[in-house]
């Protein structure tokens, strides 16, 4: 579900930039969840994903289209983690 929201925002920004005369070829969205990456890239039906609403399968369509790409990032390099998890002093200084 977070991937869908991130992709919708990314596409909105791409279209805004295109209207301003700066067309983006491809945008990369980074995720540290292997399962989110697998679900988005694997087109086979999974019994564990049947509860996901159809609107959230939008990510698969965007990945196939190629305007936005989804890539893995290690948790240690994920800057967004400081907003959602407790951090140590070392990570705070690094950020």
mmCIF file of C-alpha atoms in Angstrom:
data_model
loop_
_atom_site.group_PDB
_atom_site.id
_atom_site.type_symbol
_atom_site.label_atom_id
_atom_site.label_comp_id
_atom_site.label_asym_id
_atom_site.label_seq_id
_atom_site.Cartn_x
_atom_site.Cartn_y
_atom_site.Cartn_z
ATOM 1 C CA UNK A 1 0.000 0.000 0.000
ATOM 2 C CA UNK A 2 2.870 2.367 0.691
ATOM 3 C CA UNK A 3 4.354 1.549 -2.700
ATOM 4 C CA UNK A 4 1.098 2.583 -4.362
ATOM 5 C CA UNK A 5 1.091 5.925 -2.551
ATOM 6 C CA UNK A 6 4.762 6.512 -3.348
ATOM 7 C CA UNK A 7 4.205 5.706 -7.024
ATOM 8 C CA UNK A 8 1.162 7.973 -7.271
ATOM 9 C CA UNK A 9 3.188 10.861 -5.828
ATOM 10 C CA UNK A 10 6.141 10.059 -8.099
ATOM 11 C CA UNK A 11 3.959 10.067 -11.204
ATOM 12 C CA UNK A 12 2.370 13.350 -10.113
ATOM 13 C CA UNK A 13 5.815 14.940 -9.712
ATOM 14 C CA UNK A 14 6.948 13.525 -13.084
ATOM 15 C CA UNK A 15 3.937 15.098 -14.799
ATOM 16 C CA UNK A 16 4.503 18.419 -13.030
ATOM 17 C CA UNK A 17 8.146 18.458 -14.106
ATOM 18 C CA UNK A 18 7.114 17.571 -17.663
ATOM 19 C CA UNK A 19 4.727 20.549 -17.738
ATOM 20 C CA UNK A 20 7.603 22.732 -16.550
ATOM 21 C CA UNK A 21 9.768 21.457 -19.419
ATOM 22 C CA UNK A 22 11.940 18.925 -17.583
ATOM 23 C CA UNK A 23 10.836 15.426 -18.638
ATOM 24 C CA UNK A 24 12.185 12.610 -16.469
ATOM 25 C CA UNK A 25 13.130 9.376 -18.220
ATOM 26 C CA UNK A 26 12.842 7.070 -15.202
ATOM 27 C CA UNK A 27 12.502 7.604 -11.474
ATOM 28 C CA UNK A 28 13.786 5.101 -8.922
ATOM 29 C CA UNK A 29 11.868 4.388 -5.721
ATOM 30 C CA UNK A 30 13.855 2.498 -3.073
ATOM 31 C CA UNK A 31 12.339 -0.111 -0.721
ATOM 32 C CA UNK A 32 13.873 -2.183 2.039
ATOM 33 C CA UNK A 33 11.070 -4.755 1.928
ATOM 34 C CA UNK A 34 11.896 -7.837 -0.118
ATOM 35 C CA UNK A 35 8.270 -8.946 -0.094
ATOM 36 C CA UNK A 36 7.058 -5.627 -1.564
ATOM 37 C CA UNK A 37 9.649 -5.912 -4.328
ATOM 38 C CA UNK A 38 8.713 -9.527 -5.048
ATOM 39 C CA UNK A 39 4.977 -8.815 -5.203
ATOM 40 C CA UNK A 40 5.512 -5.844 -7.529
ATOM 41 C CA UNK A 41 7.818 -7.684 -9.923
ATOM 42 C CA UNK A 42 6.226 -11.135 -9.956
ATOM 43 C CA UNK A 43 3.059 -11.203 -12.040
ATOM 44 C CA UNK A 44 1.990 -14.643 -10.831
ATOM 45 C CA UNK A 45 -1.009 -14.778 -8.525
ATOM 46 C CA UNK A 46 -0.075 -15.470 -4.916
ATOM 47 C CA UNK A 47 -2.605 -16.854 -2.462
ATOM 48 C CA UNK A 48 -1.114 -14.606 0.226
ATOM 49 C CA UNK A 49 -1.877 -11.455 -1.770
ATOM 50 C CA UNK A 50 -5.504 -12.150 -2.609
ATOM 51 C CA UNK A 51 -6.610 -9.885 0.255
ATOM 52 C CA UNK A 52 -4.905 -6.864 -1.339
ATOM 53 C CA UNK A 53 -7.364 -4.515 -3.033
ATOM 54 C CA UNK A 54 -7.200 -4.250 -6.796
ATOM 55 C CA UNK A 55 -6.205 -0.589 -6.559
ATOM 56 C CA UNK A 56 -2.904 -1.591 -4.959
ATOM 57 C CA UNK A 57 -1.941 -3.755 -7.926
ATOM 58 C CA UNK A 58 -1.357 -0.426 -9.670
ATOM 59 C CA UNK A 59 2.324 -0.800 -8.737
ATOM 60 C CA UNK A 60 2.689 -3.823 -11.022
ATOM 61 C CA UNK A 61 1.332 -1.834 -13.951
ATOM 62 C CA UNK A 62 3.735 1.052 -13.303
ATOM 63 C CA UNK A 63 6.715 -1.309 -12.994
ATOM 64 C CA UNK A 64 5.776 -2.972 -16.302
ATOM 65 C CA UNK A 65 5.359 0.434 -17.975
ATOM 66 C CA UNK A 66 8.890 1.404 -16.941
ATOM 67 C CA UNK A 67 8.448 5.068 -16.020
ATOM 68 C CA UNK A 68 9.139 4.305 -12.350
ATOM 69 C CA UNK A 69 11.515 1.617 -11.138
ATOM 70 C CA UNK A 70 11.569 -0.141 -7.783
ATOM 71 C CA UNK A 71 14.939 -1.077 -6.284
ATOM 72 C CA UNK A 72 16.155 -2.651 -3.053
ATOM 73 C CA UNK A 73 17.973 -0.578 -0.458
ATOM 74 C CA UNK A 74 19.606 -2.048 2.626
ATOM 75 C CA UNK A 75 18.006 -0.991 5.895
ATOM 76 C CA UNK A 76 21.275 0.581 7.066
ATOM 77 C CA UNK A 77 21.242 2.970 4.086
ATOM 78 C CA UNK A 78 17.566 3.858 4.292
ATOM 79 C CA UNK A 79 17.315 7.471 5.434
ATOM 80 C CA UNK A 80 13.549 7.221 5.961
ATOM 81 C CA UNK A 81 14.074 4.816 8.869
ATOM 82 C CA UNK A 82 14.982 7.725 11.161
ATOM 83 C CA UNK A 83 11.362 8.879 10.847
ATOM 84 C CA UNK A 84 9.837 5.525 11.791
ATOM 85 C CA UNK A 85 12.281 3.744 14.126
ATOM 86 C CA UNK A 86 14.325 4.618 17.193
ATOM 87 C CA UNK A 87 17.892 5.513 16.256
ATOM 88 C CA UNK A 88 21.237 5.485 17.995
ATOM 89 C CA UNK A 89 23.519 8.480 18.430
ATOM 90 C CA UNK A 90 25.831 7.183 15.687
ATOM 91 C CA UNK A 91 23.018 7.056 13.122
ATOM 92 C CA UNK A 92 21.778 10.474 14.256
ATOM 93 C CA UNK A 93 25.253 11.965 13.658
ATOM 94 C CA UNK A 94 25.545 10.134 10.316
ATOM 95 C CA UNK A 95 22.253 11.671 9.143
#
